[in-house]
Amino acid sequence: MKPMPKIKCPTCKQVGDWFGGDHGPFCSRRCRLVDLGEWFNEEHRISEPLRPEHFSGFEDLPPGDYLDQTE
Ligand SMILES: [Zn+2]
């Protein structure tokens, strides 16, 4: 059996094999609830997953090497 990898608790940054616990990837129930409570804060809003409509307006760009240029 493979040992659980050590990860950092997203809330309190403690390192341990939290995936093997009841609250993985968090180290404890408290840390998991803290993170859920912060989900609606401003700093979490910007990390929403990208969706196709976020790229609308870009699909008409012609392909070309200019994309690699800095100007
Ligand atoms: Zn924690």
PDB file of N, CA and C and ligand atoms in Angstrom:
ATOM      1  N   MET A   1       0.847  -1.201   0.000  1.00  0.00           N
ATOM      2  CA  MET A   1       0.000   0.000   0.000  1.00  0.00           C
ATOM      3  C   MET A   1       0.880   1.247   0.000  1.00  0.00           C
ATOM      4  N   LYS A   2       0.520   2.179  -0.875  1.00  0.00           N
ATOM      5  CA  LYS A   2       1.332   3.399  -0.974  1.00  0.00           C
ATOM      6  C   LYS A   2       1.058   4.311   0.213  1.00  0.00           C
ATOM      7  N   PRO A   3       2.090   4.919   0.751  1.00  0.00           N
ATOM      8  CA  PRO A   3       1.858   5.890   1.828  1.00  0.00           C
ATOM      9  C   PRO A   3       1.200   7.150   1.281  1.00  0.00           C
ATOM     10  N   MET A   4       0.372   7.767   2.078  1.00  0.00           N
ATOM     11  CA  MET A   4      -0.280   9.005   1.659  1.00  0.00           C
ATOM     12  C   MET A   4       0.762  10.106   1.502  1.00  0.00           C
ATOM     13  N   PRO A   5       0.654  10.883   0.405  1.00  0.00           N
ATOM     14  CA  PRO A   5       1.600  11.990   0.247  1.00  0.00           C
ATOM     15  C   PRO A   5       1.345  13.070   1.275  1.00  0.00           C
ATOM     16  N   LYS A   6       2.420  13.711   1.705  1.00  0.00           N
ATOM     17  CA  LYS A   6       2.268  14.828   2.645  1.00  0.00           C
ATOM     18  C   LYS A   6       1.838  16.070   1.874  1.00  0.00           C
ATOM     19  N   ILE A   7       0.795  16.699   2.349  1.00  0.00           N
ATOM     20  CA  ILE A   7       0.311  17.925   1.707  1.00  0.00           C
ATOM     21  C   ILE A   7       0.147  19.003   2.757  1.00  0.00           C
ATOM     22  N   LYS A   8      -0.020  20.232   2.273  1.00  0.00           N
ATOM     23  CA  LYS A   8      -0.237  21.358   3.163  1.00  0.00           C
ATOM     24  C   LYS A   8      -1.718  21.595   3.339  1.00  0.00           C
ATOM     25  N   CYS A   9      -2.164  21.753   4.549  1.00  0.00           N
ATOM     26  CA  CYS A   9      -3.552  22.138   4.791  1.00  0.00           C
ATOM     27  C   CYS A   9      -3.776  23.516   4.177  1.00  0.00           C
ATOM     28  N   PRO A  10      -4.780  23.658   3.289  1.00  0.00           N
ATOM     29  CA  PRO A  10      -4.991  24.944   2.611  1.00  0.00           C
ATOM     30  C   PRO A  10      -5.306  26.081   3.574  1.00  0.00           C
ATOM     31  N   THR A  11      -5.805  25.762   4.748  1.00  0.00           N
ATOM     32  CA  THR A  11      -6.210  26.805   5.685  1.00  0.00           C
ATOM     33  C   THR A  11      -5.080  27.217   6.614  1.00  0.00           C
ATOM     34  N   CYS A  12      -4.487  26.261   7.296  1.00  0.00           N
ATOM     35  CA  CYS A  12      -3.513  26.626   8.324  1.00  0.00           C
ATOM     36  C   CYS A  12      -2.079  26.288   7.916  1.00  0.00           C
ATOM     37  N   LYS A  13      -1.895  25.695   6.730  1.00  0.00           N
ATOM     38  CA  LYS A  13      -0.569  25.426   6.165  1.00  0.00           C
ATOM     39  C   LYS A  13       0.237  24.383   6.938  1.00  0.00           C
ATOM     40  N   GLN A  14      -0.415  23.666   7.824  1.00  0.00           N
ATOM     41  CA  GLN A  14       0.274  22.561   8.485  1.00  0.00           C
ATOM     42  C   GLN A  14       0.499  21.432   7.486  1.00  0.00           C
ATOM     43  N   VAL A  15       1.648  20.821   7.553  1.00  0.00           N
ATOM     44  CA  VAL A  15       1.966  19.743   6.624  1.00  0.00           C
ATOM     45  C   VAL A  15       1.692  18.391   7.267  1.00  0.00           C
ATOM     46  N   GLY A  16       1.022  17.515   6.510  1.00  0.00           N
ATOM     47  CA  GLY A  16       0.736  16.184   7.024  1.00  0.00           C
ATOM     48  C   GLY A  16       0.070  15.348   5.949  1.00  0.00           C
ATOM     49  N   ASP A  17      -0.250  14.093   6.278  1.00  0.00           N
ATOM     50  CA  ASP A  17      -0.914  13.251   5.279  1.00  0.00           C
ATOM     51  C   ASP A  17      -2.426  13.410   5.389  1.00  0.00           C
ATOM     52  N   TRP A  18      -2.887  14.625   5.150  1.00  0.00           N
ATOM     53  CA  TRP A  18      -4.303  14.965   5.377  1.00  0.00           C
ATOM     54  C   TRP A  18      -5.245  14.225   4.443  1.00  0.00           C
ATOM     55  N   PHE A  19      -4.767  13.807   3.286  1.00  0.00           N
ATOM     56  CA  PHE A  19      -5.656  13.081   2.374  1.00  0.00           C
ATOM     57  C   PHE A  19      -6.133  11.777   3.000  1.00  0.00           C
ATOM     58  N   GLY A  20      -5.358  11.255   3.923  1.00  0.00           N
ATOM     59  CA  GLY A  20      -5.744  10.005   4.568  1.00  0.00           C
ATOM     60  C   GLY A  20      -6.731  10.216   5.701  1.00  0.00           C
ATOM     61  N   GLY A  21      -6.973  11.442   6.068  1.00  0.00           N
ATOM     62  CA  GLY A  21      -7.854  11.727   7.190  1.00  0.00           C
ATOM     63  C   GLY A  21      -9.293  11.924   6.757  1.00  0.00           C
ATOM     64  N   ASP A  22     -10.136  12.274   7.708  1.00  0.00           N
ATOM     65  CA  ASP A  22     -11.562  12.422   7.424  1.00  0.00           C
ATOM     66  C   ASP A  22     -11.880  13.726   6.703  1.00  0.00           C
ATOM     67  N   HIS A  23     -10.953  14.658   6.737  1.00  0.00           N
ATOM     68  CA  HIS A  23     -11.276  16.001   6.246  1.00  0.00           C
ATOM     69  C   HIS A  23     -10.361  16.435   5.118  1.00  0.00           C
ATOM     70  N   GLY A  24      -9.616  15.504   4.523  1.00  0.00           N
ATOM     71  CA  GLY A  24      -8.686  15.845   3.471  1.00  0.00           C
ATOM     72  C   GLY A  24      -9.313  16.687   2.381  1.00  0.00           C
ATOM     73  N   PRO A  25      -8.562  17.624   1.832  1.00  0.00           N
ATOM     74  CA  PRO A  25      -7.143  17.873   2.099  1.00  0.00           C
ATOM     75  C   PRO A  25      -6.887  18.769   3.301  1.00  0.00           C
ATOM     76  N   PHE A  26      -7.906  18.980   4.110  1.00  0.00           N
ATOM     77  CA  PHE A  26      -7.698  19.827   5.292  1.00  0.00           C
ATOM     78  C   PHE A  26      -7.274  18.965   6.474  1.00  0.00           C
ATOM     79  N   CYS A  27      -6.593  19.596   7.447  1.00  0.00           N
ATOM     80  CA  CYS A  27      -6.059  18.833   8.564  1.00  0.00           C
ATOM     81  C   CYS A  27      -7.144  18.542   9.583  1.00  0.00           C
ATOM     82  N   SER A  28      -8.224  19.316   9.553  1.00  0.00           N
ATOM     83  CA  SER A  28      -9.248  19.152  10.574  1.00  0.00           C
ATOM     84  C   SER A  28     -10.579  19.691  10.068  1.00  0.00           C
ATOM     85  N   ARG A  29     -11.638  19.342  10.778  1.00  0.00           N
ATOM     86  CA  ARG A  29     -12.965  19.839  10.413  1.00  0.00           C
ATOM     87  C   ARG A  29     -13.009  21.362  10.487  1.00  0.00           C
ATOM     88  N   ARG A  30     -12.338  21.896  11.496  1.00  0.00           N
ATOM     89  CA  ARG A  30     -12.341  23.341  11.673  1.00  0.00           C
ATOM     90  C   ARG A  30     -11.756  24.039  10.447  1.00  0.00           C
ATOM     91  N   CYS A  31     -10.613  23.534   9.966  1.00  0.00           N
ATOM     92  CA  CYS A  31      -9.964  24.169   8.822  1.00  0.00           C
ATOM     93  C   CYS A  31     -10.834  24.059   7.574  1.00  0.00           C
ATOM     94  N   ARG A  32     -11.541  22.946   7.433  1.00  0.00           N
ATOM     95  CA  ARG A  32     -12.400  22.796   6.264  1.00  0.00           C
ATOM     96  C   ARG A  32     -13.537  23.805   6.319  1.00  0.00           C
ATOM     97  N   LEU A  33     -14.138  23.990   7.490  1.00  0.00           N
ATOM     98  CA  LEU A  33     -15.244  24.936   7.619  1.00  0.00           C
ATOM     99  C   LEU A  33     -14.763  26.359   7.415  1.00  0.00           C
ATOM    100  N   VAL A  34     -13.577  26.647   7.897  1.00  0.00           N
ATOM    101  CA  VAL A  34     -13.019  27.986   7.697  1.00  0.00           C
ATOM    102  C   VAL A  34     -12.886  28.274   6.214  1.00  0.00           C
ATOM    103  N   ASP A  35     -12.399  27.287   5.472  1.00  0.00           N
ATOM    104  CA  ASP A  35     -12.213  27.504   4.044  1.00  0.00           C
ATOM    105  C   ASP A  35     -13.547  27.678   3.338  1.00  0.00           C
ATOM    106  N   LEU A  36     -14.542  26.899   3.694  1.00  0.00           N
ATOM    107  CA  LEU A  36     -15.855  27.047   3.073  1.00  0.00           C
ATOM    108  C   LEU A  36     -16.445  28.412   3.382  1.00  0.00           C
ATOM    109  N   GLY A  37     -16.224  28.884   4.597  1.00  0.00           N
ATOM    110  CA  GLY A  37     -16.744  30.187   4.976  1.00  0.00           C
ATOM    111  C   GLY A  37     -16.099  31.306   4.196  1.00  0.00           C
ATOM    112  N   GLU A  38     -14.873  31.075   3.773  1.00  0.00           N
ATOM    113  CA  GLU A  38     -14.172  32.105   3.015  1.00  0.00           C
ATOM    114  C   GLU A  38     -14.476  32.056   1.530  1.00  0.00           C
ATOM    115  N   TRP A  39     -15.210  31.043   1.119  1.00  0.00           N
ATOM    116  CA  TRP A  39     -15.459  30.849  -0.305  1.00  0.00           C
ATOM    117  C   TRP A  39     -16.130  32.064  -0.919  1.00  0.00           C
ATOM    118  N   PHE A  40     -16.952  32.778  -0.133  1.00  0.00           N
ATOM    119  CA  PHE A  40     -17.705  33.905  -0.692  1.00  0.00           C
ATOM    120  C   PHE A  40     -16.975  35.228  -0.529  1.00  0.00           C
ATOM    121  N   ASN A  41     -15.790  35.183   0.016  1.00  0.00           N
ATOM    122  CA  ASN A  41     -15.023  36.418   0.145  1.00  0.00           C
ATOM    123  C   ASN A  41     -14.492  36.875  -1.207  1.00  0.00           C
ATOM    124  N   GLU A  42     -14.107  38.136  -1.258  1.00  0.00           N
ATOM    125  CA  GLU A  42     -13.626  38.722  -2.509  1.00  0.00           C
ATOM    126  C   GLU A  42     -12.499  37.912  -3.131  1.00  0.00           C
ATOM    127  N   GLU A  43     -11.544  37.500  -2.320  1.00  0.00           N
ATOM    128  CA  GLU A  43     -10.354  36.891  -2.894  1.00  0.00           C
ATOM    129  C   GLU A  43     -10.644  35.547  -3.542  1.00  0.00           C
ATOM    130  N   HIS A  44     -11.767  34.926  -3.193  1.00  0.00           N
ATOM    131  CA  HIS A  44     -12.090  33.667  -3.845  1.00  0.00           C
ATOM    132  C   HIS A  44     -12.870  33.869  -5.130  1.00  0.00           C
ATOM    133  N   ARG A  45     -13.489  35.041  -5.265  1.00  0.00           N
ATOM    134  CA  ARG A  45     -14.320  35.275  -6.443  1.00  0.00           C
ATOM    135  C   ARG A  45     -13.494  35.307  -7.721  1.00  0.00           C
ATOM    136  N   ILE A  46     -12.263  35.788  -7.620  1.00  0.00           N
ATOM    137  CA  ILE A  46     -11.455  35.912  -8.834  1.00  0.00           C
ATOM    138  C   ILE A  46     -10.917  34.567  -9.292  1.00  0.00           C
ATOM    139  N   SER A  47     -11.038  33.541  -8.460  1.00  0.00           N
ATOM    140  CA  SER A  47     -10.466  32.256  -8.833  1.00  0.00           C
ATOM    141  C   SER A  47     -11.523  31.305  -9.385  1.00  0.00           C
ATOM    142  N   GLU A  48     -12.607  31.868  -9.960  1.00  0.00           N
ATOM    143  CA  GLU A  48     -13.604  30.984 -10.549  1.00  0.00           C
ATOM    144  C   GLU A  48     -13.013  30.286 -11.764  1.00  0.00           C
ATOM    145  N   PRO A  49     -13.478  29.085 -12.058  1.00  0.00           N
ATOM    146  CA  PRO A  49     -12.904  28.356 -13.191  1.00  0.00           C
ATOM    147  C   PRO A  49     -13.195  29.044 -14.519  1.00  0.00           C
ATOM    148  N   LEU A  50     -12.262  28.902 -15.442  1.00  0.00           N
ATOM    149  CA  LEU A  50     -12.450  29.494 -16.760  1.00  0.00           C
ATOM    150  C   LEU A  50     -13.530  28.739 -17.521  1.00  0.00           C
ATOM    151  N   ARG A  51     -14.383  29.507 -18.192  1.00  0.00           N
ATOM    152  CA  ARG A  51     -15.415  28.888 -19.025  1.00  0.00           C
ATOM    153  C   ARG A  51     -15.252  29.384 -20.459  1.00  0.00           C
ATOM    154  N   PRO A  52     -15.852  28.680 -21.436  1.00  0.00           N
ATOM    155  CA  PRO A  52     -15.669  29.047 -22.847  1.00  0.00           C
ATOM    156  C   PRO A  52     -15.995  30.505 -23.127  1.00  0.00           C
ATOM    157  N   GLU A  53     -17.013  31.070 -22.443  1.00  0.00           N
ATOM    158  CA  GLU A  53     -17.393  32.447 -22.757  1.00  0.00           C
ATOM    159  C   GLU A  53     -16.313  33.452 -22.359  1.00  0.00           C
ATOM    160  N   HIS A  54     -15.392  33.043 -21.507  1.00  0.00           N
ATOM    161  CA  HIS A  54     -14.300  33.941 -21.156  1.00  0.00           C
ATOM    162  C   HIS A  54     -13.374  34.174 -22.342  1.00  0.00           C
ATOM    163  N   PHE A  55     -13.463  33.301 -23.325  1.00  0.00           N
ATOM    164  CA  PHE A  55     -12.569  33.425 -24.479  1.00  0.00           C
ATOM    165  C   PHE A  55     -13.270  34.056 -25.677  1.00  0.00           C
ATOM    166  N   SER A  56     -14.529  34.433 -25.528  1.00  0.00           N
ATOM    167  CA  SER A  56     -15.221  35.045 -26.652  1.00  0.00           C
ATOM    168  C   SER A  56     -14.530  36.346 -27.003  1.00  0.00           C
ATOM    169  N   GLY A  57     -14.371  36.588 -28.307  1.00  0.00           N
ATOM    170  CA  GLY A  57     -13.616  37.753 -28.742  1.00  0.00           C
ATOM    171  C   GLY A  57     -12.197  37.402 -29.111  1.00  0.00           C
ATOM    172  N   PHE A  58     -11.728  36.252 -28.653  1.00  0.00           N
ATOM    173  CA  PHE A  58     -10.364  35.847 -28.991  1.00  0.00           C
ATOM    174  C   PHE A  58     -10.324  34.843 -30.138  1.00  0.00           C
ATOM    175  N   GLU A  59     -11.456  34.175 -30.383  1.00  0.00           N
ATOM    176  CA  GLU A  59     -11.405  33.091 -31.367  1.00  0.00           C
ATOM    177  C   GLU A  59     -11.260  33.611 -32.790  1.00  0.00           C
ATOM    178  N   ASP A  60     -11.536  34.930 -33.021  1.00  0.00           N
ATOM    179  CA  ASP A  60     -11.411  35.481 -34.372  1.00  0.00           C
ATOM    180  C   ASP A  60     -10.001  35.937 -34.687  1.00  0.00           C
ATOM    181  N   LEU A  61      -9.114  35.898 -33.714  1.00  0.00           N
ATOM    182  CA  LEU A  61      -7.743  36.317 -33.965  1.00  0.00           C
ATOM    183  C   LEU A  61      -7.085  35.386 -34.979  1.00  0.00           C
ATOM    184  N   PRO A  62      -6.421  35.970 -35.997  1.00  0.00           N
ATOM    185  CA  PRO A  62      -5.736  35.113 -36.963  1.00  0.00           C
ATOM    186  C   PRO A  62      -4.537  34.435 -36.314  1.00  0.00           C
ATOM    187  N   PRO A  63      -4.283  33.198 -36.695  1.00  0.00           N
ATOM    188  CA  PRO A  63      -3.099  32.525 -36.170  1.00  0.00           C
ATOM    189  C   PRO A  63      -1.834  33.143 -36.744  1.00  0.00           C
ATOM    190  N   GLY A  64      -0.780  33.172 -36.023  1.00  0.00           N
ATOM    191  CA  GLY A  64       0.442  33.748 -36.553  1.00  0.00           C
ATOM    192  C   GLY A  64       1.533  33.857 -35.513  1.00  0.00           C
ATOM    193  N   ASP A  65       2.726  34.147 -36.026  1.00  0.00           N
ATOM    194  CA  ASP A  65       3.879  34.200 -35.134  1.00  0.00           C
ATOM    195  C   ASP A  65       3.863  35.452 -34.255  1.00  0.00           C
ATOM    196  N   TYR A  66       3.035  36.423 -34.623  1.00  0.00           N
ATOM    197  CA  TYR A  66       3.053  37.683 -33.873  1.00  0.00           C
ATOM    198  C   TYR A  66       2.704  37.465 -32.404  1.00  0.00           C
ATOM    199  N   LEU A  67       2.041  36.376 -32.106  1.00  0.00           N
ATOM    200  CA  LEU A  67       1.673  36.103 -30.724  1.00  0.00           C
ATOM    201  C   LEU A  67       2.897  35.957 -29.830  1.00  0.00           C
ATOM    202  N   ASP A  68       4.020  35.593 -30.439  1.00  0.00           N
ATOM    203  CA  ASP A  68       5.234  35.393 -29.653  1.00  0.00           C
ATOM    204  C   ASP A  68       6.047  36.665 -29.513  1.00  0.00           C
ATOM    205  N   GLN A  69       5.625  37.740 -30.216  1.00  0.00           N
ATOM    206  CA  GLN A  69       6.384  38.974 -30.145  1.00  0.00           C
ATOM    207  C   GLN A  69       5.932  39.821 -28.955  1.00  0.00           C
ATOM    208  N   THR A  70       6.800  40.644 -28.460  1.00  0.00           N
ATOM    209  CA  THR A  70       6.493  41.427 -27.277  1.00  0.00           C
ATOM    210  C   THR A  70       5.761  42.716 -27.616  1.00  0.00           C
ATOM    211  N   GLU A  71       5.815  43.169 -28.864  1.00  0.00           N
ATOM    212  CA  GLU A  71       5.148  44.399 -29.223  1.00  0.00           C
ATOM    213  C   GLU A  71       3.779  44.127 -29.839  1.00  0.00           C
TER     214      GLU A  71
HETATM  215 ZN    ZN B   1      -5.462  23.053   9.016  1.00  0.00          ZN
END
